[in-house]
Tab-separated table of C-alpha atoms in Angstrom:
chain	number	residue	atom	x	y	z
K	5	MET	CA	9.690	63.730	-70.509
K	6	ASP	CA	11.202	60.861	-68.503
K	7	VAL	CA	13.079	58.915	-70.911
K	8	LEU	CA	14.971	55.579	-69.327
K	9	TYR	CA	17.333	53.180	-70.468
K	10	PHE	CA	17.856	49.758	-68.913
K	11	ALA	CA	20.908	46.753	-69.588
K	12	TRP	CA	23.473	47.635	-72.387
K	13	VAL	CA	21.816	50.964	-73.112
K	14	ARG	CA	21.525	52.125	-69.798
K	15	GLU	CA	25.366	51.700	-69.123
K	16	ARG	CA	26.451	52.945	-73.284
K	17	ILE	CA	24.432	55.974	-72.658
K	18	GLY	CA	25.636	56.211	-68.599
K	19	VAL	CA	22.596	57.268	-66.574
K	20	PRO	CA	19.518	55.073	-66.404
K	21	LYS	CA	17.055	57.683	-66.003
K	22	GLU	CA	16.900	61.913	-67.876
K	23	LYS	CA	14.759	64.752	-68.191
K	24	ILE	CA	14.543	65.797	-72.083
K	25	GLU	CA	12.888	68.595	-73.540
K	26	THR	CA	12.197	67.964	-76.790
K	27	THR	CA	9.155	68.516	-79.485
K	28	ALA	CA	10.230	65.869	-81.498
K	29	ALA	CA	6.947	64.478	-83.070
K	30	THR	CA	7.655	60.563	-83.066
K	31	VAL	CA	10.471	58.031	-81.104
K	32	ASN	CA	12.562	58.240	-84.298
K	33	ASP	CA	12.456	61.922	-84.130
K	34	LEU	CA	13.251	62.067	-80.439
K	35	ILE	CA	16.597	59.049	-81.269
K	36	SER	CA	17.036	62.037	-84.175
K	37	GLU	CA	17.639	64.560	-81.844
K	38	LEU	CA	19.488	62.764	-79.156
K	39	ARG	CA	21.834	60.929	-81.925
K	40	GLY	CA	22.783	64.602	-82.750
K	41	ARG	CA	24.107	65.681	-79.781
K	42	GLU	CA	26.735	63.366	-78.128
K	43	GLU	CA	28.919	60.471	-79.000
K	44	ARG	CA	27.014	58.304	-76.442
K	45	TYR	CA	24.110	58.192	-78.113
K	46	ASP	CA	24.659	57.871	-81.140
K	47	ALA	CA	26.842	54.743	-79.988
K	48	ALA	CA	23.569	53.794	-78.214
K	49	PHE	CA	21.189	53.942	-81.087
K	50	ALA	CA	23.401	52.620	-83.786
K	51	ASP	CA	21.365	49.896	-84.893
K	52	LEU	CA	17.945	50.210	-83.664
K	53	THR	CA	16.904	46.356	-84.601
K	54	ALA	CA	18.804	45.723	-81.347
K	55	LEU	CA	16.445	47.862	-79.207
K	56	ARG	CA	12.903	48.056	-78.072
K	57	VAL	CA	10.865	51.055	-77.063
K	58	ALA	CA	7.840	51.765	-74.451
K	59	LEU	CA	5.967	54.122	-74.460
K	60	ASP	CA	4.279	55.326	-70.839
K	61	GLN	CA	4.960	51.444	-69.822
K	62	GLU	CA	3.775	49.620	-72.727
K	63	LEU	CA	5.907	48.211	-75.788
K	64	SER	CA	5.425	50.635	-78.537
K	65	GLU	CA	7.158	51.668	-82.688
K	66	PHE	CA	9.798	53.668	-83.100
K	67	ASP	CA	7.359	55.369	-85.679
K	68	ALA	CA	4.605	56.140	-82.982
K	69	PRO	CA	3.571	60.145	-82.314
K	70	LEU	CA	5.009	60.965	-78.586
K	71	GLU	CA	2.421	63.247	-77.904
K	72	GLY	CA	1.205	63.044	-74.539
K	73	VAL	CA	3.455	60.427	-73.336
K	74	ARG	CA	4.865	60.899	-69.988
K	75	GLU	CA	7.836	58.547	-69.707
K	76	VAL	CA	10.178	56.988	-72.904
K	77	ALA	CA	12.196	53.650	-72.249
K	78	PHE	CA	14.522	52.039	-74.359
K	79	PHE	CA	15.622	49.310	-74.074
K	80	PRO	CA	17.321	46.231	-75.502
K	81	PRO	CA	14.979	42.677	-76.158
K	82	MET	CA	14.175	41.444	-73.076
K	83	THR	CA	16.035	38.229	-71.682
K	84	GLY	CA	13.234	37.463	-68.578
K	85	GLY	CA	12.213	33.934	-67.194
X	6	MET	CA	-4.631	35.370	-60.252
X	7	ARG	CA	-1.296	36.760	-58.619
X	8	VAL	CA	1.951	38.013	-59.672
X	9	VAL	CA	5.209	39.253	-57.479
X	10	VAL	CA	8.142	40.898	-58.522
X	11	GLN	CA	10.633	40.735	-55.755
X	12	ASP	CA	14.757	40.949	-55.227
X	13	ALA	CA	13.930	38.357	-52.169
X	14	PRO	CA	14.458	34.885	-52.669
X	15	PHE	CA	10.877	32.781	-53.151
X	16	ASP	CA	9.702	28.808	-51.523
X	17	TYR	CA	9.026	27.448	-54.665
X	18	GLY	CA	7.454	24.075	-53.112
X	19	LYS	CA	5.208	25.779	-50.485
X	20	GLU	CA	3.902	27.917	-53.308
X	21	ALA	CA	3.631	25.182	-55.858
X	22	GLU	CA	1.731	23.382	-52.890
X	23	ALA	CA	-0.345	26.241	-51.756
X	24	PHE	CA	-1.582	26.665	-55.520
X	25	ALA	CA	-2.495	23.385	-56.124
X	26	ASP	CA	-4.371	23.266	-52.281
X	27	GLY	CA	-7.846	23.232	-51.741
X	28	ARG	CA	-9.137	22.955	-54.875
X	29	HIS	CA	-12.165	20.373	-55.995
X	30	ASP	CA	-12.558	22.336	-59.522
X	31	MET	CA	-9.706	22.156	-61.415
X	32	GLY	CA	-7.885	19.166	-61.903
X	33	ALA	CA	-4.517	19.985	-63.749
X	34	ILE	CA	-1.479	21.730	-62.049
X	35	VAL	CA	1.355	22.538	-64.187
X	36	THR	CA	4.055	24.658	-62.650
X	37	PHE	CA	7.284	25.861	-64.093
X	38	ALA	CA	10.121	27.102	-62.410
X	39	GLY	CA	13.589	28.602	-63.916
X	40	ILE	CA	16.856	28.082	-62.580
X	41	VAL	CA	20.088	29.949	-62.866
X	42	ARG	CA	22.465	27.761	-64.743
X	43	ASP	CA	26.429	27.628	-64.168
X	44	ILE	CA	27.939	28.389	-67.494
X	45	ALA	CA	30.893	27.311	-69.272
X	46	GLY	CA	33.815	29.304	-67.023
X	47	GLY	CA	31.693	29.230	-63.729
X	48	LEU	CA	29.115	31.660	-63.216
X	49	ASP	CA	29.701	33.431	-60.664
X	50	VAL	CA	26.357	35.715	-60.318
X	51	MET	CA	23.356	36.054	-62.170
X	52	GLU	CA	22.024	40.016	-62.231
X	53	ILE	CA	18.467	40.548	-63.297
X	54	GLU	CA	17.466	44.076	-64.473
X	55	HIS	CA	13.513	45.532	-64.761
X	56	TYR	CA	11.608	47.865	-65.182
X	57	PRO	CA	9.773	48.361	-61.940
X	58	GLY	CA	6.212	49.388	-63.472
X	59	MET	CA	6.408	48.083	-66.543
X	60	THR	CA	6.617	44.349	-65.453
X	61	GLU	CA	4.378	44.421	-62.977
X	62	LYS	CA	2.040	45.597	-65.618
X	63	ALA	CA	3.361	43.147	-68.684
X	64	LEU	CA	2.951	40.588	-66.513
X	65	LYS	CA	-0.624	41.318	-64.680
X	66	LYS	CA	-1.417	41.118	-68.584
X	67	ILE	CA	0.393	38.376	-69.847
X	68	ALA	CA	-1.437	36.687	-66.874
X	69	ALA	CA	-5.188	37.716	-67.518
X	70	GLU	CA	-4.719	36.678	-71.215
X	71	ALA	CA	-3.763	32.966	-70.518
X	72	VAL	CA	-6.909	32.886	-67.412
X	73	ASP	CA	-8.957	34.379	-70.273
X	74	ARG	CA	-8.045	32.479	-73.054
X	75	TRP	CA	-7.624	29.066	-70.988
X	76	SER	CA	-10.435	29.763	-68.523
X	77	LEU	CA	-7.975	28.838	-66.099
X	78	GLY	CA	-8.993	28.464	-62.569
X	79	ASP	CA	-5.944	30.162	-61.384
X	80	ALA	CA	-2.542	31.700	-62.582
X	81	LEU	CA	0.726	32.535	-60.254
X	82	VAL	CA	3.802	34.482	-61.500
X	83	ILE	CA	6.622	35.038	-59.203
X	84	HIS	CA	9.996	36.675	-60.677
X	85	ARG	CA	12.402	37.895	-58.893
X	86	TYR	CA	15.603	40.606	-60.270
X	87	GLY	CA	18.400	41.374	-58.303
X	88	ARG	CA	21.667	39.118	-57.677
X	89	MET	CA	21.346	35.377	-57.615
X	90	GLY	CA	24.078	32.717	-57.656
X	91	ALA	CA	23.640	29.375	-59.431
X	92	GLY	CA	20.822	26.730	-58.129
X	93	GLU	CA	18.708	29.983	-57.047
X	94	LYS	CA	15.540	29.517	-58.892
X	95	ILE	CA	14.726	32.939	-60.812
X	96	MET	CA	11.385	32.677	-61.347
X	97	MET	CA	7.939	30.398	-61.309
X	98	VAL	CA	4.585	30.140	-63.008
X	99	ALA	CA	1.742	27.609	-62.116
X	100	THR	CA	-1.374	27.351	-64.026
X	101	ALA	CA	-5.045	25.548	-62.687
X	102	ALA	CA	-7.156	24.200	-65.654
X	103	ARG	CA	-10.118	21.463	-65.545
X	104	HIS	CA	-7.907	19.689	-67.610
X	105	ARG	CA	-4.093	19.380	-68.203
X	106	LYS	CA	-3.770	20.246	-71.866
X	107	ASP	CA	-5.450	23.770	-70.744
X	108	ALA	CA	-2.696	23.814	-68.235
X	109	PHE	CA	0.195	22.828	-69.698
X	110	GLU	CA	-0.301	25.716	-73.033
X	111	ALA	CA	-1.132	28.206	-70.639
X	112	ALA	CA	1.989	27.593	-68.670
X	113	GLU	CA	4.084	27.643	-72.219
X	114	TYR	CA	1.793	30.653	-72.758
X	115	LEU	CA	3.099	32.239	-69.859
X	116	MET	CA	6.539	31.639	-70.062
X	117	ASP	CA	6.842	32.424	-74.141
X	118	TYR	CA	5.653	35.971	-73.667
X	119	LEU	CA	6.734	36.963	-70.634
X	120	LYS	CA	10.579	36.037	-71.997
X	121	SER	CA	10.254	37.918	-74.711
X	122	ARG	CA	8.081	40.882	-73.478
X	123	ALA	CA	8.374	41.595	-69.586
X	124	PRO	CA	11.003	44.012	-69.308
X	125	PHE	CA	13.989	41.568	-67.457
X	126	TRP	CA	17.251	41.993	-68.552
X	127	LYS	CA	19.786	39.287	-67.614
X	128	LYS	CA	23.622	39.357	-67.174
X	129	GLU	CA	26.251	37.535	-66.267
X	130	HIS	CA	29.091	37.750	-64.487
X	131	THR	CA	32.339	35.504	-64.182
X	132	ALA	CA	35.264	35.540	-62.297
X	133	GLN	CA	36.825	36.959	-65.600
X	134	ASP	CA	34.182	39.398	-66.981
X	135	ALA	CA	30.451	40.089	-67.142
X	136	GLY	CA	28.045	39.926	-69.970
X	137	TRP	CA	24.278	40.794	-70.704
X	138	VAL	CA	22.510	37.442	-72.227
X	139	ALA	CA	21.641	38.043	-75.354
X	140	ALA	CA	17.723	37.528	-76.508
X	141	LYS	CA	17.291	33.984	-78.825
X	142	ASP	CA	15.474	34.224	-82.152
X	143	GLU	CA	13.738	31.244	-81.088
X	144	ASP	CA	12.629	33.030	-77.799
X	145	GLU	CA	10.915	35.636	-80.543
X	146	ALA	CA	9.579	32.690	-83.011
X	147	ALA	CA	8.020	30.944	-80.087
X	148	LEU	CA	5.453	33.486	-79.494
X	149	ASP	CA	4.380	32.865	-83.239
X	150	ARG	CA	2.727	29.478	-82.087
X	151	TRP	CA	-0.411	31.707	-79.984
I	6	MET	CA	15.147	9.360	-62.412
I	7	ARG	CA	11.873	7.793	-59.196
I	8	VAL	CA	9.407	6.568	-59.714
I	9	VAL	CA	6.713	5.827	-56.484
I	10	VAL	CA	3.551	3.879	-56.783
I	11	GLN	CA	2.058	4.090	-53.128
I	12	ASP	CA	-1.631	4.546	-51.446
I	13	ALA	CA	-0.887	6.748	-49.321
I	14	PRO	CA	-0.596	10.611	-50.111
I	15	PHE	CA	2.384	12.360	-50.720
I	16	ASP	CA	3.567	16.516	-50.414
I	17	TYR	CA	3.309	17.648	-54.158
I	18	GLY	CA	5.066	21.026	-52.700
I	19	LYS	CA	8.072	18.846	-50.837
I	20	GLU	CA	8.177	16.589	-53.707
I	21	ALA	CA	8.546	19.371	-56.220
I	22	GLU	CA	11.063	21.429	-54.258
I	23	ALA	CA	13.210	18.360	-53.463
I	24	PHE	CA	13.479	18.099	-57.345
I	25	ALA	CA	13.885	21.342	-57.835
I	26	ASP	CA	16.332	21.559	-55.447
I	27	GLY	CA	20.324	21.748	-55.675
I	28	ARG	CA	20.302	21.722	-59.853
I	29	HIS	CA	23.226	23.952	-61.105
I	30	ASP	CA	22.947	22.279	-64.649
I	31	MET	CA	19.686	22.176	-65.251
I	32	GLY	CA	17.772	26.140	-65.936
I	33	ALA	CA	13.928	24.124	-66.057
I	34	ILE	CA	11.587	22.201	-64.180
I	35	VAL	CA	8.376	21.614	-65.165
I	36	THR	CA	6.033	19.854	-62.748
I	37	PHE	CA	2.236	18.537	-63.523
I	38	ALA	CA	-0.467	17.550	-60.258
I	39	GLY	CA	-2.931	15.825	-61.465
I	40	ILE	CA	-6.156	16.352	-59.085
I	41	VAL	CA	-9.260	14.688	-57.758
I	42	ARG	CA	-12.338	16.998	-59.501
I	43	ASP	CA	-15.835	16.961	-57.697
I	44	ILE	CA	-18.162	15.540	-60.427
I	45	ALA	CA	-21.202	16.791	-60.867
I	46	GLY	CA	-23.630	15.184	-58.690
I	47	GLY	CA	-21.245	15.247	-56.015
I	48	LEU	CA	-17.665	12.564	-55.858
I	49	ASP	CA	-17.631	10.950	-53.154
I	50	VAL	CA	-14.716	8.660	-53.828
I	51	MET	CA	-12.481	8.296	-56.387
I	52	GLU	CA	-11.041	4.826	-56.011
I	53	ILE	CA	-8.176	3.482	-57.837
I	54	GLU	CA	-7.238	0.416	-59.323
I	55	HIS	CA	-3.663	-1.002	-60.686
I	56	TYR	CA	-1.768	-3.888	-61.950
I	57	PRO	CA	1.014	-3.912	-59.038
I	58	GLY	CA	3.960	-5.009	-61.056
I	59	MET	CA	3.183	-4.320	-64.359
I	60	THR	CA	2.175	-0.607	-63.222
I	61	GLU	CA	6.112	-0.146	-61.426
I	62	LYS	CA	7.410	-1.592	-65.062
I	63	ALA	CA	5.472	0.496	-67.694
I	64	LEU	CA	6.228	3.729	-65.355
I	65	LYS	CA	9.922	3.170	-65.771
I	66	LYS	CA	10.129	2.020	-69.725
I	67	ILE	CA	7.868	6.333	-70.362
I	68	ALA	CA	9.947	7.711	-67.961
I	69	ALA	CA	13.354	6.181	-69.376
I	70	GLU	CA	12.014	6.696	-72.499
I	71	ALA	CA	11.090	10.499	-71.687
I	72	VAL	CA	14.617	11.232	-69.915
I	73	ASP	CA	16.519	9.603	-72.654
I	74	ARG	CA	14.285	11.565	-75.486
I	75	TRP	CA	15.146	14.735	-73.865
I	76	SER	CA	18.111	13.999	-72.764
I	77	LEU	CA	16.743	15.234	-69.168
I	78	GLY	CA	19.008	16.038	-65.737
I	79	ASP	CA	16.400	14.088	-63.820
I	80	ALA	CA	12.417	12.809	-64.362
I	81	LEU	CA	10.009	12.108	-61.509
I	82	VAL	CA	6.400	9.962	-61.029
I	83	ILE	CA	4.549	9.542	-58.103
I	84	HIS	CA	1.201	8.136	-58.600
I	85	ARG	CA	-1.162	6.861	-56.505
I	86	TYR	CA	-3.914	3.753	-56.285
I	87	GLY	CA	-6.862	3.322	-53.771
I	88	ARG	CA	-9.373	5.638	-52.422
I	89	MET	CA	-9.477	9.598	-52.191
I	90	GLY	CA	-11.367	12.790	-51.889
I	91	ALA	CA	-12.156	15.506	-54.164
I	92	GLY	CA	-9.180	18.079	-53.987
I	93	GLU	CA	-6.729	14.986	-52.552
I	94	LYS	CA	-3.430	14.930	-55.280
I	95	ILE	CA	-3.705	11.288	-57.735
I	96	MET	CA	-0.281	11.729	-59.134
I	97	MET	CA	2.521	14.654	-59.928
I	98	VAL	CA	5.396	13.958	-62.252
I	99	ALA	CA	8.147	16.273	-62.651
I	100	THR	CA	11.185	16.830	-65.378
I	101	ALA	CA	14.135	18.657	-65.374
I	102	ALA	CA	15.994	19.630	-69.294
I	103	ARG	CA	17.984	22.641	-69.932
I	104	HIS	CA	15.846	24.117	-71.305
I	105	ARG	CA	12.123	24.832	-71.025
I	106	LYS	CA	10.966	23.611	-74.343
I	107	ASP	CA	12.342	20.274	-73.526
I	108	ALA	CA	10.992	20.064	-69.571
I	109	PHE	CA	7.526	20.671	-71.165
I	110	GLU	CA	7.967	18.702	-73.578
I	111	ALA	CA	8.872	15.639	-71.745
I	112	ALA	CA	6.378	16.763	-69.032
I	113	GLU	CA	3.296	15.925	-71.323
I	114	TYR	CA	4.671	12.956	-72.869
I	115	LEU	CA	4.532	11.602	-69.547
I	116	MET	CA	1.397	12.319	-68.897
I	117	ASP	CA	0.257	11.525	-71.869
I	118	TYR	CA	1.386	7.784	-72.228
I	119	LEU	CA	1.007	7.450	-68.734
I	120	LYS	CA	-2.866	8.085	-69.091
I	121	SER	CA	-2.900	5.481	-71.432
I	122	ARG	CA	-0.496	3.108	-71.015
I	123	ALA	CA	0.013	2.507	-67.333
I	124	PRO	CA	-2.470	0.344	-65.870
I	125	PHE	CA	-4.620	2.228	-64.007
I	126	TRP	CA	-7.840	2.426	-63.777
I	127	LYS	CA	-10.344	5.068	-62.302
I	128	LYS	CA	-13.795	4.733	-60.547
I	129	GLU	CA	-16.193	7.353	-59.394
I	130	HIS	CA	-18.153	6.850	-56.702
I	131	THR	CA	-21.131	9.241	-55.863
I	132	ALA	CA	-23.645	9.131	-52.680
I	133	GLN	CA	-26.617	7.726	-55.849
I	134	ASP	CA	-23.776	5.252	-57.646
I	135	ALA	CA	-20.667	4.163	-58.591
I	136	GLY	CA	-18.882	3.515	-62.271
I	137	TRP	CA	-15.920	2.961	-63.771
I	138	VAL	CA	-13.932	6.299	-65.561
I	139	ALA	CA	-14.440	5.995	-69.511
I	140	ALA	CA	-10.985	6.067	-71.625
I	141	LYS	CA	-11.455	9.269	-73.664
I	142	ASP	CA	-10.796	9.279	-77.624
I	143	GLU	CA	-8.826	12.673	-77.460
I	144	ASP	CA	-5.977	10.530	-74.389
I	145	GLU	CA	-5.660	8.003	-77.013
I	146	ALA	CA	-5.116	10.718	-80.070
I	147	ALA	CA	-2.779	12.572	-77.356
I	148	LEU	CA	-0.174	9.763	-78.254
I	149	ASP	CA	0.034	10.577	-82.229
I	150	ARG	CA	2.257	13.939	-81.659
I	151	TRP	CA	5.450	12.068	-80.800
A	24	MET	CA	-1.282	-19.903	-66.353
A	25	ASP	CA	-2.130	-16.949	-64.307
A	26	VAL	CA	-5.241	-14.980	-65.688
A	27	LEU	CA	-5.562	-11.574	-64.163
A	28	TYR	CA	-9.004	-9.106	-64.725
A	29	PHE	CA	-9.010	-5.619	-63.208
A	30	ALA	CA	-11.418	-3.351	-63.384
A	31	TRP	CA	-14.902	-3.520	-64.713
A	32	VAL	CA	-13.322	-7.047	-65.941
A	33	ARG	CA	-12.999	-8.128	-62.782
A	34	GLU	CA	-16.320	-7.223	-61.738
A	35	ARG	CA	-18.162	-9.109	-64.436
A	36	ILE	CA	-16.076	-12.146	-64.134
A	37	GLY	CA	-15.902	-12.525	-60.405
A	38	VAL	CA	-13.005	-13.144	-59.516
A	39	PRO	CA	-9.627	-10.650	-59.607
A	40	LYS	CA	-7.148	-13.992	-60.566
A	41	GLU	CA	-8.052	-17.363	-61.760
A	42	LYS	CA	-5.508	-20.864	-62.871
A	43	ILE	CA	-6.833	-21.290	-66.206
A	44	GLU	CA	-5.352	-25.006	-67.987
A	45	THR	CA	-4.873	-24.944	-71.293
A	46	THR	CA	-3.805	-25.507	-74.590
A	47	ALA	CA	-4.947	-22.001	-76.516
A	48	ALA	CA	-2.361	-21.061	-78.984
A	49	THR	CA	-3.450	-17.393	-78.904
A	50	VAL	CA	-5.290	-14.546	-76.873
A	51	ASN	CA	-7.823	-14.754	-79.501
A	52	ASP	CA	-7.642	-19.021	-78.953
A	53	LEU	CA	-7.657	-18.348	-75.010
A	54	ILE	CA	-10.693	-15.466	-75.227
A	55	SER	CA	-12.973	-18.171	-77.158
A	56	GLU	CA	-11.472	-20.823	-75.010
A	57	LEU	CA	-13.434	-18.761	-71.633
A	58	ARG	CA	-16.792	-17.822	-73.970
A	59	GLY	CA	-17.660	-20.734	-74.430
A	60	ARG	CA	-16.987	-21.966	-70.959
A	61	GLU	CA	-20.086	-19.951	-68.907
A	62	GLU	CA	-22.311	-16.522	-69.505
A	63	ARG	CA	-20.103	-14.441	-67.037
A	64	TYR	CA	-17.040	-14.981	-69.636
A	65	ASP	CA	-18.974	-14.609	-72.737
A	66	ALA	CA	-20.555	-11.191	-71.643
A	67	ALA	CA	-17.053	-9.706	-69.972
A	68	PHE	CA	-15.214	-10.700	-73.651
A	69	ALA	CA	-17.821	-9.377	-76.114
A	70	ASP	CA	-16.815	-6.682	-77.458
A	71	LEU	CA	-13.204	-6.969	-77.955
A	72	THR	CA	-12.516	-3.245	-78.913
A	73	ALA	CA	-13.462	-2.013	-75.154
A	74	LEU	CA	-10.847	-4.111	-73.587
A	75	ARG	CA	-7.107	-4.451	-73.303
A	76	VAL	CA	-4.565	-7.567	-73.089
A	77	ALA	CA	-1.444	-7.924	-71.195
A	78	LEU	CA	0.725	-10.908	-71.185
A	79	ASP	CA	3.728	-11.714	-68.639
A	80	GLN	CA	2.829	-7.622	-67.815
A	81	GLU	CA	3.831	-5.981	-71.174
A	82	LEU	CA	0.914	-4.426	-73.475
A	83	SER	CA	-0.017	-7.157	-75.988
A	84	GLU	CA	-2.148	-7.992	-79.011
A	85	PHE	CA	-4.993	-10.506	-79.031
A	86	ASP	CA	-3.714	-12.589	-81.908
A	87	ALA	CA	0.248	-13.057	-79.863
A	88	PRO	CA	0.727	-16.221	-79.159
A	89	LEU	CA	0.751	-17.566	-75.392
A	90	GLU	CA	3.291	-20.083	-75.773
A	91	GLY	CA	5.896	-19.520	-72.865
A	92	VAL	CA	4.014	-16.729	-71.384
A	93	ARG	CA	3.128	-17.127	-67.436
A	94	GLU	CA	0.743	-14.358	-66.769
A	95	VAL	CA	-2.174	-13.020	-69.378
A	96	ALA	CA	-4.104	-10.159	-67.907
A	97	PHE	CA	-7.629	-8.584	-69.371
A	98	PHE	CA	-8.555	-4.614	-68.693
A	99	PRO	CA	-10.643	-1.682	-70.409
A	100	PRO	CA	-8.458	0.823	-71.993
A	101	MET	CA	-6.830	2.545	-68.903
A	102	THR	CA	-7.511	5.609	-67.124
A	103	GLY	CA	-4.372	7.144	-64.793
A	104	GLY	CA	-3.061	10.220	-64.972
């Protein structure tokens, strides 16, 4: 699936987008998997209260299932307007 | 209903005029424009990142909800991304309703929702450094009234 | 702060643009425009009578109170009198504040007060007859929140 | 003193402005005096809840004193905006 990062999450992880092969059942599972991979992921996902997630471009919850999802995006709370 | 997401500047006066023009059915027009403020220390440039695809979807959904809830004659949202200097207009919304209360409420609703629910992130660059603007608790709290 | 009372039409877009332009200190601009609505039966012309002298005084007082209470960077009120057709702009207000909440509140305050406290009276002329618009209880009630 | 009328009050009384010599102490006294003069005044001032008064271009109350006042205006509730 495509995983996208925005704002400081993108900067901390170092790429705006990557393809990730995973069998993670939920967003939380995916995060655990990524944190185990490398320090930069561990740092980016250290505080989930500072993060938001969108599944296929809809704001979602961290316990949401990933089945059928093609695009996951992680970013900080929005600051538009 | 019109939603525009672009990096180019937009003409606030012309957009406001075009939005208000030729209406015989709506007595009240409200517009809001957000402008890059000079911050302490001297803002060099404001950079706005967004999530192409999701941004347009989120803004359309918010605008459609406002049109529906306040029976608006029309709604407009324009939001820029990219780099802009102090004094430049970042975005605008406009609402047309039969009466002023609805036009005001709908415009505030649009602003409250797009501020915390549309995928835009601001980064302020000064001569010294750069930092992402933190979301404010009061902006999240502003959603509670709707 | 600027208050204009005139019979001539005004250019809403140009006024909004000029009001918003060149500000580096205020992040939020709100405008409201009131438009002559076509009424059931077909409005021929809307006639607005006012009280020369008192009108300007009342509007300046209301605008100054808004500037003071919400620490506005600026406020604008334009109100026409005389005869105008459906679709024509009757009046506008604009407010500039650091943050959106103040700009919205101040604009609503200006509208609520000028609606019930500035000496304007509307008369609607249709092909059949003409009648003075009655003040609404809800407009008087709107003042209670301030 | 100058007495001004606006909107339907003006139409009912028939003039926009007139000079009135009076020794009325308050707005209420002035209204009583006018109502006694002619039918058109009596009709215009029949329902005070439908009227507003301004003294020297400031909104005022019907029991306000007229001493020193140069301009009195009567009109219905405003309908601007």
